Amino acid sequence: MIMGKGENRGRMNRKRLGSCWLLVLILAVVAPFFATVTGAPPRRRLILVNLTRVAFSDFDTGDYPHLQQLLTEGQIGLVSVRVTGKLTPEKVYQRVSMSAPGFSQGLFPEMGLVGTALRQAGKRTAFLGNADLPWKTNRMAKLMISDHRGEVDLEITGRSVLMADPEFPFGFRTDYQKLGDYVFACLPETDLILVETGDLERLEGYRGLMTEERWGYWRAKSLARIDTFLGRLRAEAPSDTAIVVFFATPSSAGEGNDLPFLSLLLDQRKGEPGFLTFPSTREPGLLTISDFTALLLRLVDDEERESGIRQITAGAWPELAAKSRYWRINLWQREIILRVYVYFLIFFLLMALFLPFTPWRRWALLIRTLLPALPFLPLTMLLLAAFKITSWPLLVVLLVSLTGTLWAIACRIFPNRVRAYRALLNSTALVILVDLLSGSTLMRLSLLGPSPVLGLRFYGLGNEYLGVFLATFFLGNSAFLIQGAGRQWSGALLGAITFLICSPTCGANFGGGLALTYGAWLINRQQPTATARRNLLLFAGTLVAGVGLQTIWPGSGGTTHLHHALQLFRTGAWEQLLAIAVRKFRMNLELINYSPWGYILFFGFILILLGFKFAERTGIIQRPKAEWYWLGAMITVRTGVMAFLANDSGIVVLAPLVLYPLILLAAEGLA
């Protein structure tokens, strides 16, 4: 019996020991899995390679397999940047340094915002290489990632990154083998490494001392060395390391320096090739400088980059090149056509003021016939924008003939010119609203719309067409909304249009929404008390409903000025809000100071405003005051005051806004 109990006890001990070993084995197998799941996410790193004096088009001039592979297999984009004067690498570095998401610029832009944001996020930075010349030390590229003190965590910029080369200009060039060794030595402890290749900038400094053929030879050799260097980075860098190739300035040869588009290549080691796309421009392949810095910060963010950059639109470089060529042609067309258009307007308006005091009645009749057709050139530009006409003669002929045809048809249909003018006013406002609802395709392509070349953020309703819309809508409809049958529901209509203009997914123009709100209030004041109260409630209710829908379905509008202002308002950042208001006012003053025409427009608007006030109080003008357009003209001009104050380029809004009532009154003054 005793031996039986001992055998049972031994058997139980062996079972327990076996169970313990089995548990240890299971833990040994499962523990690494749990460590992977619960541990910190892998550290994301970024290598930013800086090139100057080169563009995508240069890749077709030689055998650069790695650059060409990046161009076809990576993500590409054009960064639009605005600087004062000639575009230089130093100015680009400063603009990058002053652009970082989440930082308010205040009254004066501050340097080092990108580096400061990286430091606050706990990221380490390194700057490797130089673009030194014998007479000048050039490490300006460091500005792109340095903090507000101009510092980075690690810097290797001395002669150790150079090698002697008697044949190369100045006798020394970048040692790409050593530069690559430094990159991989710094990579384990660094989150963002900025590599300055330097040789192309050195060649630019020597360009005036050699023939173009010799310069082109050394440029091709330098690009080939850089291509080999990039091939090594792509082959040896860990899979969680992204590579960005940034072209800080286009090529100074040929047409490369005409447009401020900086090429950008991204190899994030996963994801489909295509165009980098951001909501700030809503144009695939086009980025603002703030988008570029936001991209850099996101690429080193361990959480956001886990699934890769998703803002990719299918496309290839030839398509982006064709778009940039059209943007160039569009810019040249608008510079000449709009200038000639303004001169014609000024000439006809001066003739309209002068001819009533002369016996030349035939000339007065001719001017009175042609003058009302001129304000509808913006409508013609909208209708022709979809065709992307690049031929100068054809575009001019179509603009003139279509504008004249529209005016002739309106005069044929309606009994007099005033009603024909009103019909075209309402047609222009309706086309703008329909285009807003369909994504602002026409306004973005129109000669009067925002130019992608100028580096502007997306505005579904730009300030030029905002002025056109405010003038055509209020001039054509104010009398109907105050005195006609439509006044019962005018509050709902005005509320819906106001929301459409300021909504981030449609007009994205908050200043325009404020101007339209002020115009709605002016109309409300002219209505009977009961109707005014009803429309006030309808206006507020429509806006609240629109904001509610926007909150539920935000769409892809992205962050707008309104979002930023509301965020500052919620946090009580009154000083920053005041700084933004002052900065917008200063921008208006700078636009007015840009040319003498700015002063003429500004003081001319004040005279028109005072003239309406004087005519209203004295009753010196009788016949026009009895017409429908007098009330609309007064509301339009007064709305212009709010449009000027609420927009950072309010003077641009005033230019087309005063045009429509002024021309109608001038044409009727010749009668």
Coordinates of N, CA and C in Angstrom, one line a residue, residues 479-584:
A479 N -33.5 94.3 -55.9 CA -34.9 94.9 -56.0 C -35.9 93.8 -55.9
F480 N -35.6 92.6 -56.6 CA -36.6 91.5 -56.5 C -36.7 90.9 -55.1
L481 N -35.5 90.8 -54.4 CA -35.5 90.3 -53.0 C -36.1 91.2 -52.0
I482 N -36.2 92.5 -52.3 CA -36.8 93.5 -51.4 C -38.3 93.8 -51.7
Q483 N -38.6 93.9 -53.0 CA -39.9 94.4 -53.4 C -40.7 93.3 -54.1
G484 N -40.1 92.3 -54.7 CA -40.8 91.3 -55.4 C -41.4 90.2 -54.6
A485 N -42.0 89.2 -55.3 CA -42.6 88.1 -54.6 C -41.6 87.2 -53.9
G486 N -40.3 87.3 -54.4 CA -39.3 86.5 -53.8 C -38.8 86.9 -52.4
R487 N -39.3 88.0 -51.9 CA -38.8 88.5 -50.6 C -39.3 87.6 -49.5
Q488 N -40.3 86.8 -49.7 CA -40.8 86.0 -48.6 C -39.8 84.9 -48.2
W489 N -39.0 84.4 -49.2 CA -38.0 83.4 -48.9 C -36.6 83.8 -49.2
S490 N -36.4 85.1 -49.2 CA -35.0 85.6 -49.5 C -34.0 85.2 -48.4
G491 N -34.5 85.1 -47.2 CA -33.6 84.7 -46.1 C -33.0 83.3 -46.3
A492 N -33.8 82.3 -46.7 CA -33.4 81.0 -47.0 C -32.4 80.9 -48.2
L493 N -32.7 81.7 -49.2 CA -31.9 81.7 -50.4 C -30.5 82.3 -50.1
L494 N -30.5 83.5 -49.4 CA -29.2 84.1 -49.0 C -28.4 83.3 -48.1
G495 N -29.1 82.6 -47.1 CA -28.4 81.7 -46.2 C -27.7 80.6 -46.9
A496 N -28.4 79.9 -47.9 CA -27.9 78.8 -48.6 C -26.7 79.3 -49.4
I497 N -26.8 80.4 -50.1 CA -25.7 80.9 -50.9 C -24.5 81.3 -50.0
T498 N -24.7 81.9 -48.9 CA -23.7 82.2 -47.9 C -22.9 81.0 -47.5
F499 N -23.6 80.0 -47.1 CA -23.0 78.7 -46.7 C -22.2 78.1 -47.8
L500 N -22.7 78.2 -49.0 CA -22.1 77.6 -50.2 C -20.7 78.3 -50.4
I501 N -20.7 79.6 -50.2 CA -19.5 80.4 -50.5 C -18.4 80.1 -49.4
C502 N -18.8 80.0 -48.2 CA -17.8 79.9 -47.1 C -17.5 78.4 -46.7
S503 N -18.3 77.5 -47.2 CA -18.0 76.1 -46.9 C -16.7 75.6 -47.4
P504 N -15.9 74.9 -46.6 CA -14.6 74.4 -47.1 C -14.7 73.5 -48.3
T505 N -15.8 72.8 -48.5 CA -15.9 71.9 -49.6 C -16.4 72.5 -50.9
C506 N -16.8 73.8 -50.8 CA -17.4 74.5 -52.0 C -16.5 75.7 -52.3
G507 N -17.0 76.9 -51.7 CA -16.3 78.1 -52.0 C -15.0 78.3 -51.3
A508 N -15.0 77.8 -50.0 CA -13.8 78.0 -49.1 C -13.3 79.4 -49.0
N509 N -14.3 80.4 -49.1 CA -13.9 81.8 -49.0 C -14.7 82.4 -47.8
F510 N -14.1 82.4 -46.7 CA -14.8 82.9 -45.5 C -15.1 84.4 -45.6
G511 N -14.1 85.1 -46.1 CA -14.4 86.6 -46.3 C -15.5 86.9 -47.2
G512 N -15.7 86.0 -48.2 CA -16.8 86.2 -49.1 C -18.1 85.9 -48.4
G513 N -18.1 84.9 -47.5 CA -19.3 84.6 -46.7 C -19.7 85.8 -45.8
L514 N -18.7 86.4 -45.2 CA -19.0 87.6 -44.4 C -19.6 88.7 -45.2
A515 N -19.0 88.9 -46.4 CA -19.5 90.0 -47.3 C -21.0 89.7 -47.7
L516 N -21.3 88.5 -48.0 CA -22.6 88.1 -48.4 C -23.6 88.3 -47.2
T517 N -23.1 87.9 -46.0 CA -23.9 88.1 -44.8 C -24.3 89.6 -44.6
Y518 N -23.3 90.4 -44.8 CA -23.5 91.9 -44.7 C -24.5 92.4 -45.8
G519 N -24.4 91.9 -47.0 CA -25.3 92.2 -48.0 C -26.7 91.7 -47.7
A520 N -26.8 90.5 -47.2 CA -28.1 90.0 -46.8 C -28.8 90.9 -45.7
W521 N -27.9 91.4 -44.8 CA -28.5 92.3 -43.7 C -28.9 93.6 -44.3
L522 N -28.2 94.1 -45.3 CA -28.7 95.4 -46.0 C -30.0 95.1 -46.7
I523 N -30.2 94.0 -47.3 CA -31.5 93.7 -47.9 C -32.6 93.5 -46.9
N524 N -32.2 92.9 -45.8 CA -33.2 92.7 -44.7 C -33.7 94.0 -44.1
R525 N -32.8 95.0 -44.1 CA -33.2 96.3 -43.5 C -34.2 97.0 -44.4
Q526 N -34.3 96.7 -45.7 CA -35.2 97.4 -46.6 C -36.5 96.7 -46.7
Q527 N -36.7 95.6 -46.1 CA -38.0 94.8 -46.1 C -38.9 95.3 -45.0
P528 N -40.2 95.0 -45.1 CA -41.1 95.3 -44.0 C -40.7 94.5 -42.8
T529 N -41.1 95.0 -41.6 CA -40.7 94.4 -40.3 C -41.0 93.0 -40.2
A530 N -42.2 92.6 -40.5 CA -42.6 91.2 -40.3 C -41.8 90.3 -41.3
T531 N -41.7 90.7 -42.5 CA -40.9 89.9 -43.5 C -39.4 89.9 -43.1
A532 N -38.9 91.0 -42.6 CA -37.5 91.0 -42.2 C -37.2 90.0 -41.1
R533 N -38.1 89.9 -40.1 CA -37.9 89.0 -39.0 C -38.0 87.6 -39.5
R534 N -38.9 87.3 -40.3 CA -39.0 85.9 -40.9 C -37.8 85.5 -41.6
N535 N -37.3 86.5 -42.5 CA -36.1 86.1 -43.3 C -34.8 86.1 -42.4
L536 N -34.8 86.8 -41.3 CA -33.7 86.7 -40.4 C -33.6 85.3 -39.8
L537 N -34.8 84.7 -39.4 CA -34.8 83.4 -38.9 C -34.5 82.4 -39.9
L538 N -35.0 82.6 -41.2 CA -34.7 81.6 -42.2 C -33.2 81.7 -42.6
F539 N -32.6 82.8 -42.6 CA -31.1 83.0 -42.9 C -30.3 82.2 -41.8
A540 N -30.6 82.5 -40.5 CA -29.9 81.8 -39.5 C -30.1 80.3 -39.5
G541 N -31.4 79.9 -39.7 CA -31.7 78.5 -39.7 C -31.0 77.7 -40.8
T542 N -30.9 78.3 -42.0 CA -30.2 77.7 -43.1 C -28.7 77.6 -42.9
L543 N -28.1 78.6 -42.3 CA -26.7 78.5 -42.0 C -26.4 77.4 -40.9
V544 N -27.3 77.3 -39.9 CA -27.1 76.3 -38.9 C -27.2 74.9 -39.5
A545 N -28.2 74.8 -40.3 CA -28.4 73.5 -41.0 C -27.2 73.1 -41.9
G546 N -26.7 74.1 -42.6 CA -25.5 73.8 -43.4 C -24.3 73.5 -42.6
V547 N -24.1 74.2 -41.5 CA -23.0 73.8 -40.6 C -23.1 72.4 -40.0
G548 N -24.4 72.1 -39.7 CA -24.6 70.7 -39.2 C -24.3 69.7 -40.2
L549 N -24.7 69.9 -41.4 CA -24.4 68.9 -42.5 C -22.9 68.8 -42.7
Q550 N -22.2 70.0 -42.7 CA -20.8 70.0 -42.9 C -20.1 69.3 -41.7
T551 N -20.6 69.3 -40.5 CA -20.0 68.6 -39.4 C -20.2 67.1 -39.6
I552 N -21.3 66.7 -40.1 CA -21.6 65.2 -40.2 C -20.8 64.7 -41.4
W553 N -20.8 65.4 -42.5 CA -20.1 65.0 -43.7 C -19.1 66.1 -44.1
P554 N -17.9 66.0 -43.5 CA -17.0 67.1 -43.7 C -16.4 67.1 -45.1
G555 N -16.4 66.0 -45.8 CA -15.9 66.0 -47.1 C -14.4 66.0 -47.1
S556 N -13.7 66.5 -48.2 CA -12.3 66.5 -48.4 C -11.8 67.9 -48.4
G557 N -12.4 68.8 -47.8 CA -12.0 70.2 -47.8 C -10.7 70.5 -47.2
G558 N -10.3 69.7 -46.2 CA -9.1 70.0 -45.5 C -9.2 71.2 -44.6
T559 N -8.0 71.5 -44.1 CA -7.9 72.7 -43.1 C -8.0 74.0 -43.9
T560 N -8.9 74.9 -43.5 CA -9.0 76.2 -44.1 C -8.7 77.2 -43.1
H561 N -8.7 78.5 -43.6 CA -8.4 79.6 -42.7 C -9.5 79.7 -41.6
L562 N -10.8 79.3 -41.9 CA -11.8 79.2 -41.0 C -11.6 78.2 -39.9
H563 N -11.1 77.0 -40.2 CA -10.8 76.0 -39.3 C -9.7 76.5 -38.3
H564 N -8.7 77.2 -38.8 CA -7.6 77.7 -38.0 C -8.1 78.8 -37.1
A565 N -8.9 79.7 -37.6 CA -9.4 80.8 -36.8 C -10.3 80.3 -35.6
L566 N -11.2 79.3 -35.9 CA -12.0 78.7 -34.9 C -11.2 78.0 -33.8
Q567 N -10.2 77.3 -34.2 CA -9.3 76.6 -33.3 C -8.6 77.7 -32.3
L568 N -8.2 78.8 -32.9 CA -7.6 79.8 -32.0 C -8.6 80.4 -31.1
F569 N -9.9 80.6 -31.7 CA -10.9 81.2 -30.9 C -11.3 80.3 -29.7
R570 N -11.3 79.0 -29.9 CA -11.7 78.0 -28.8 C -10.6 78.0 -27.8
T571 N -9.3 78.2 -28.2 CA -8.3 78.2 -27.2 C -8.0 79.5 -26.5
G572 N -8.8 80.5 -27.0 CA -8.6 81.9 -26.4 C -7.3 82.6 -26.8
A573 N -6.8 82.2 -28.0 CA -5.5 82.8 -28.5 C -5.9 84.2 -29.1
W574 N -6.2 85.2 -28.3 CA -6.7 86.4 -28.9 C -5.6 87.2 -29.5
E575 N -4.3 87.1 -29.0 CA -3.2 87.8 -29.6 C -2.9 87.3 -31.0
Q576 N -3.0 86.0 -31.2 CA -2.8 85.4 -32.5 C -3.9 85.8 -33.5
L577 N -5.1 85.8 -33.0 CA -6.2 86.2 -33.8 C -6.1 87.7 -34.3
L578 N -5.6 88.5 -33.3 CA -5.4 89.9 -33.7 C -4.2 90.0 -34.7
A579 N -3.2 89.2 -34.5 CA -2.1 89.2 -35.4 C -2.5 88.8 -36.8
I580 N -3.4 87.8 -36.9 CA -3.9 87.4 -38.2 C -4.7 88.6 -38.9
A581 N -5.5 89.2 -38.1 CA -6.3 90.4 -38.6 C -5.4 91.5 -39.1
V582 N -4.4 91.8 -38.3 CA -3.5 92.9 -38.7 C -2.7 92.5 -39.9
R583 N -2.3 91.2 -40.0 CA -1.5 90.7 -41.2 C -2.3 90.8 -42.4
K584 N -3.6 90.4 -42.3 CA -4.5 90.5 -43.5 C -4.6 92.0 -44.0

